Coordinates of C-alpha atoms and ligand atoms in Angstrom, one line a residue:
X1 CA 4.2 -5.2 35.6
X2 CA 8.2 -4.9 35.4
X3 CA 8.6 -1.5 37.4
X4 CA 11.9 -0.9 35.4
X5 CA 10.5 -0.7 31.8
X6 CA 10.3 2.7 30.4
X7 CA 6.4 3.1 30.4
X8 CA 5.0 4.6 27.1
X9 CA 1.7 6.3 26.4
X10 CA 0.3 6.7 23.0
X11 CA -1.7 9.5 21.6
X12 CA -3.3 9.0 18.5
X13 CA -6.5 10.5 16.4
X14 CA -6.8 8.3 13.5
X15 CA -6.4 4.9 11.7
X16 CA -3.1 4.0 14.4
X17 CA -0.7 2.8 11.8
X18 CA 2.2 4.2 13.8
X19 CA 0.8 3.2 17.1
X20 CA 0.6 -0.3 15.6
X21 CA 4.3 -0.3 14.3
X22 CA 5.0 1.1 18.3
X23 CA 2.7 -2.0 19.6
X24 CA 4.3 -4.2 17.5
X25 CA 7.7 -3.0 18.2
X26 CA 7.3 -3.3 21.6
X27 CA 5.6 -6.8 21.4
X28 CA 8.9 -8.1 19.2
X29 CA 11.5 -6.4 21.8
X30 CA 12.6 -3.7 19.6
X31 CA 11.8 -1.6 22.0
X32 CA 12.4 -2.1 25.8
X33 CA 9.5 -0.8 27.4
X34 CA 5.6 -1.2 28.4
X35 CA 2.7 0.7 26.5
X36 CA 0.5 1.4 29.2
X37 CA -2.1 3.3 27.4
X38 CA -3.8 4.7 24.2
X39 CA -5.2 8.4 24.5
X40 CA -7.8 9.2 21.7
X41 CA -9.6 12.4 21.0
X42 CA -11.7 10.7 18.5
X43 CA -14.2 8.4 19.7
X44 CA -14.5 6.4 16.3
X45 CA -10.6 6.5 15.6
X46 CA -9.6 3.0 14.4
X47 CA -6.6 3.3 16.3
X48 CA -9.3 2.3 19.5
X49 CA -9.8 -1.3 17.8
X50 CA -6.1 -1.2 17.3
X51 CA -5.4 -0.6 21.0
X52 CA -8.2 -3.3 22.3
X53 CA -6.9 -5.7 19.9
X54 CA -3.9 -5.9 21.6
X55 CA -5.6 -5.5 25.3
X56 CA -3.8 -1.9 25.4
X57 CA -6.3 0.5 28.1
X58 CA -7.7 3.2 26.0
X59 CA -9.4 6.7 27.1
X60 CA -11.3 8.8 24.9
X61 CA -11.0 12.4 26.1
X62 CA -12.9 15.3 24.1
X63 CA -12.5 18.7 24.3
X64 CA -15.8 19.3 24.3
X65 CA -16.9 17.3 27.0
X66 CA -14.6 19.3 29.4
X67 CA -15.6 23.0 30.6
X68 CA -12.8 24.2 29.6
X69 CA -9.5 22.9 27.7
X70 CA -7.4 23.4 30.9
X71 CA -10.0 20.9 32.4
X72 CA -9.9 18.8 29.0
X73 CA -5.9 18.7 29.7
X74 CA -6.4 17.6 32.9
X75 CA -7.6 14.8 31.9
X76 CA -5.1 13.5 29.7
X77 CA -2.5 14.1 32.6
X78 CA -4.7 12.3 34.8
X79 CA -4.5 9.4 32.9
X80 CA -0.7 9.5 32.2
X81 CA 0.4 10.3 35.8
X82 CA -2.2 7.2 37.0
X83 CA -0.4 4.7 34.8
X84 CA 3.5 6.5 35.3
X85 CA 4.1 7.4 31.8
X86 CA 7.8 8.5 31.3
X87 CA 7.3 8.9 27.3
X88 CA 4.2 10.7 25.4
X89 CA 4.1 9.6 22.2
X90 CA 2.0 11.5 19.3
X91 CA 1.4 9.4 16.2
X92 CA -1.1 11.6 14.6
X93 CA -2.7 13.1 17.5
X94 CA -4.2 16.6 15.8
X95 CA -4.2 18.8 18.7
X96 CA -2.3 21.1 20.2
X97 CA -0.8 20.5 24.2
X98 CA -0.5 23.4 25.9
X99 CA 2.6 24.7 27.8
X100 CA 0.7 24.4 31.2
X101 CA 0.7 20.7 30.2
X102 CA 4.1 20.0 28.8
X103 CA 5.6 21.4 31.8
X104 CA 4.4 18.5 33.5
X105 CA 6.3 16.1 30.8
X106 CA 9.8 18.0 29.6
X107 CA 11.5 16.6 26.8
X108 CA 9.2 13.8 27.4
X109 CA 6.3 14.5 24.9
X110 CA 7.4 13.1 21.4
X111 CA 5.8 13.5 18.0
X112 CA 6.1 12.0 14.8
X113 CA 5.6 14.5 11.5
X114 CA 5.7 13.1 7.7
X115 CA 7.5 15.4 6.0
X116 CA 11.2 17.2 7.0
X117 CA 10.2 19.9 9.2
X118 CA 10.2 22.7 9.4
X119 CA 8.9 22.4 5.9
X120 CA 5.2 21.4 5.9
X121 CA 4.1 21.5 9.1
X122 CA 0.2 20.8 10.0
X123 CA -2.4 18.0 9.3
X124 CA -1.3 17.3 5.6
X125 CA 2.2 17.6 5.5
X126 CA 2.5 14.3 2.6
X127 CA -0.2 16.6 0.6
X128 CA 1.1 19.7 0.8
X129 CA 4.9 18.7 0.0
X130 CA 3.5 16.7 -3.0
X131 CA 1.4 19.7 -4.3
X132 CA 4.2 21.8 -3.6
X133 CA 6.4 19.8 -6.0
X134 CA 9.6 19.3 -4.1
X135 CA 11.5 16.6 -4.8
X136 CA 12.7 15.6 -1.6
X137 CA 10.8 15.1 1.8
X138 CA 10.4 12.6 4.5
X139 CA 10.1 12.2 8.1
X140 CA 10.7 13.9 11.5
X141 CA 10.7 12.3 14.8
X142 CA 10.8 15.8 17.4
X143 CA 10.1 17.0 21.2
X144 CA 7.1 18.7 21.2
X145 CA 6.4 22.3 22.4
X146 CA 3.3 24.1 22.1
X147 CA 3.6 24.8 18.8
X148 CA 2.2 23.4 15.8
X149 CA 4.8 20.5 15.0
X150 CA 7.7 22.6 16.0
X151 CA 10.1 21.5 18.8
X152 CA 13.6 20.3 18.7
X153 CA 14.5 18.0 15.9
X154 CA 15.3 14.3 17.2
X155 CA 15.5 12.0 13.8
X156 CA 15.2 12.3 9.9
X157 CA 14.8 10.5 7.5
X158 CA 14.7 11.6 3.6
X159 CA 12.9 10.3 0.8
X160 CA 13.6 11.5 -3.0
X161 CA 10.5 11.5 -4.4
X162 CA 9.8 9.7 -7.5
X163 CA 8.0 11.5 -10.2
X164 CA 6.3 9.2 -11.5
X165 CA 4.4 8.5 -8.1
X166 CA 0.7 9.5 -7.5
X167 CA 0.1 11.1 -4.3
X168 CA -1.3 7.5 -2.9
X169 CA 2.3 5.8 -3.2
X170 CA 4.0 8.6 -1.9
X171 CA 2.0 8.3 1.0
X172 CA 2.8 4.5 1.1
X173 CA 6.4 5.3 1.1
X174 CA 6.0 7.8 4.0
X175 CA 4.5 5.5 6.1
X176 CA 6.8 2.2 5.3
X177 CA 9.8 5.0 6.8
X178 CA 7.2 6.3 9.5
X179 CA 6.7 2.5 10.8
X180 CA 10.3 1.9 10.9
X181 CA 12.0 5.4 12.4
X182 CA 9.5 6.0 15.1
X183 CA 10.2 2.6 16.8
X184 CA 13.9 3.0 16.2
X185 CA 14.0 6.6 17.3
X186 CA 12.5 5.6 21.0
X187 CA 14.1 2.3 21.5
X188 CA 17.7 4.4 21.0
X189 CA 16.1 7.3 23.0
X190 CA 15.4 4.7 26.0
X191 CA 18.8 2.9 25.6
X192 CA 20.5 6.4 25.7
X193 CA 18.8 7.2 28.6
X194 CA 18.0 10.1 27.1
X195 CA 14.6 10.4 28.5
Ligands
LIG201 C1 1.1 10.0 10.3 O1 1.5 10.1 9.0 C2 1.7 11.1 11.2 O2 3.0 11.4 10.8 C3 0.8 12.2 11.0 O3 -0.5 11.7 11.0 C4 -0.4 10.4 10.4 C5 -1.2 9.4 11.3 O4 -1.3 8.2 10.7 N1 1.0 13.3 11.9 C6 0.8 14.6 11.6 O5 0.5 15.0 10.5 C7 1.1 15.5 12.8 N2 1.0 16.8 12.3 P1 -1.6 6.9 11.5 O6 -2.9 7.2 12.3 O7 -1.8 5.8 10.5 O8 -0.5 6.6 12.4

């Protein structure tokens, strides 16, 4: 293990898409630095296969196997501070951190949002600005706090929606931005030394 790479953890719930962009980011040398883990609250997540695949360490931590969330928290830090993680990033992890356990990581807890916060915030933001009708949306890249996805604004990218897309492609076009910004956003984060 290079001891001077910027070591990343990932925290995902679901299929992994973004965690796969990040893994293959990191695998091309977009990014300059060492994924040393995949943190999953979602024991059938595809993004587990997704981690394996690429002989990533994953742990499964569930709320509900933990007394109480401070304990459930505890063992997510665990798991970072084992493996010196210096970046956290979210890539549709669909819980809340708690301020107790960001304090441990400031400015060093990341997420990735798909739509331009603060507008549509929560677990369907692609839905709920397509329902809504704008015409306009996009990405975020932002710091997370203990709110749901608020926290200083990092990146953006817009999108002008096409009205002749179904929700499906608008999706599609979400995630082709998604796969490119987040890697971008981090490698220019670690060559900033921002973090
Ligand atoms: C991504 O679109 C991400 O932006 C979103 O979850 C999706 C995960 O997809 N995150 C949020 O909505 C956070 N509130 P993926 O599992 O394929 O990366």
């Amino acid at each position: 293990m290079n001891n001077s790479k910027c070591h990343l953890m990932l925290m995902a719930s679901g299929t992994g898409s973004n965690v796969q962009a990040l893994i293959d980011a990191v695998n091309h040398g977009q990014i300059q630095a060492e994924i040393v883990g995949v943190i999953s609250d979602q024991p059938q997540a595809a993004v587990i296969q997704k981690a394996q695949a690429a002989g990533i360490e994953s742990f499964i931590s569930q709320p509900k196997d933990y007394i109480s969330r401070k304990d459930w928290e505890q063992s997510i830090l665990d798991f970072c501070q084992a493996r010196s993680s210096d970046l956290i990033l979210l890539a549709g992890f669909m819980r809340i951190l708690s301020a107790d356990f960001l304090q441990h990581y400031p400015q060093q807890v990341i997420n990735i949002h798909p739509s331009l916060l603060p507008a549509f915030p929560g677990r369907q933001g692609i839905k709920d600005a397509y329902d809504y009708g704008v015409k306009i949306t996009g990405v975020t890249i932002h710091y997370v706090d203990d709110g749901i996805d608020t926290g200083p604004i990092i990146a953006q990218e817009s999108l002008k929606i096409d009205p002749n897309w179904d929700l499906a492609q608008l999706e599609s076009h979400i995630h082709q931005i998604e796969h490119q910004l987040y890697p971008a956003t981090i490698e220019k984060l670690i060559q900033e030394k921002l973090i």
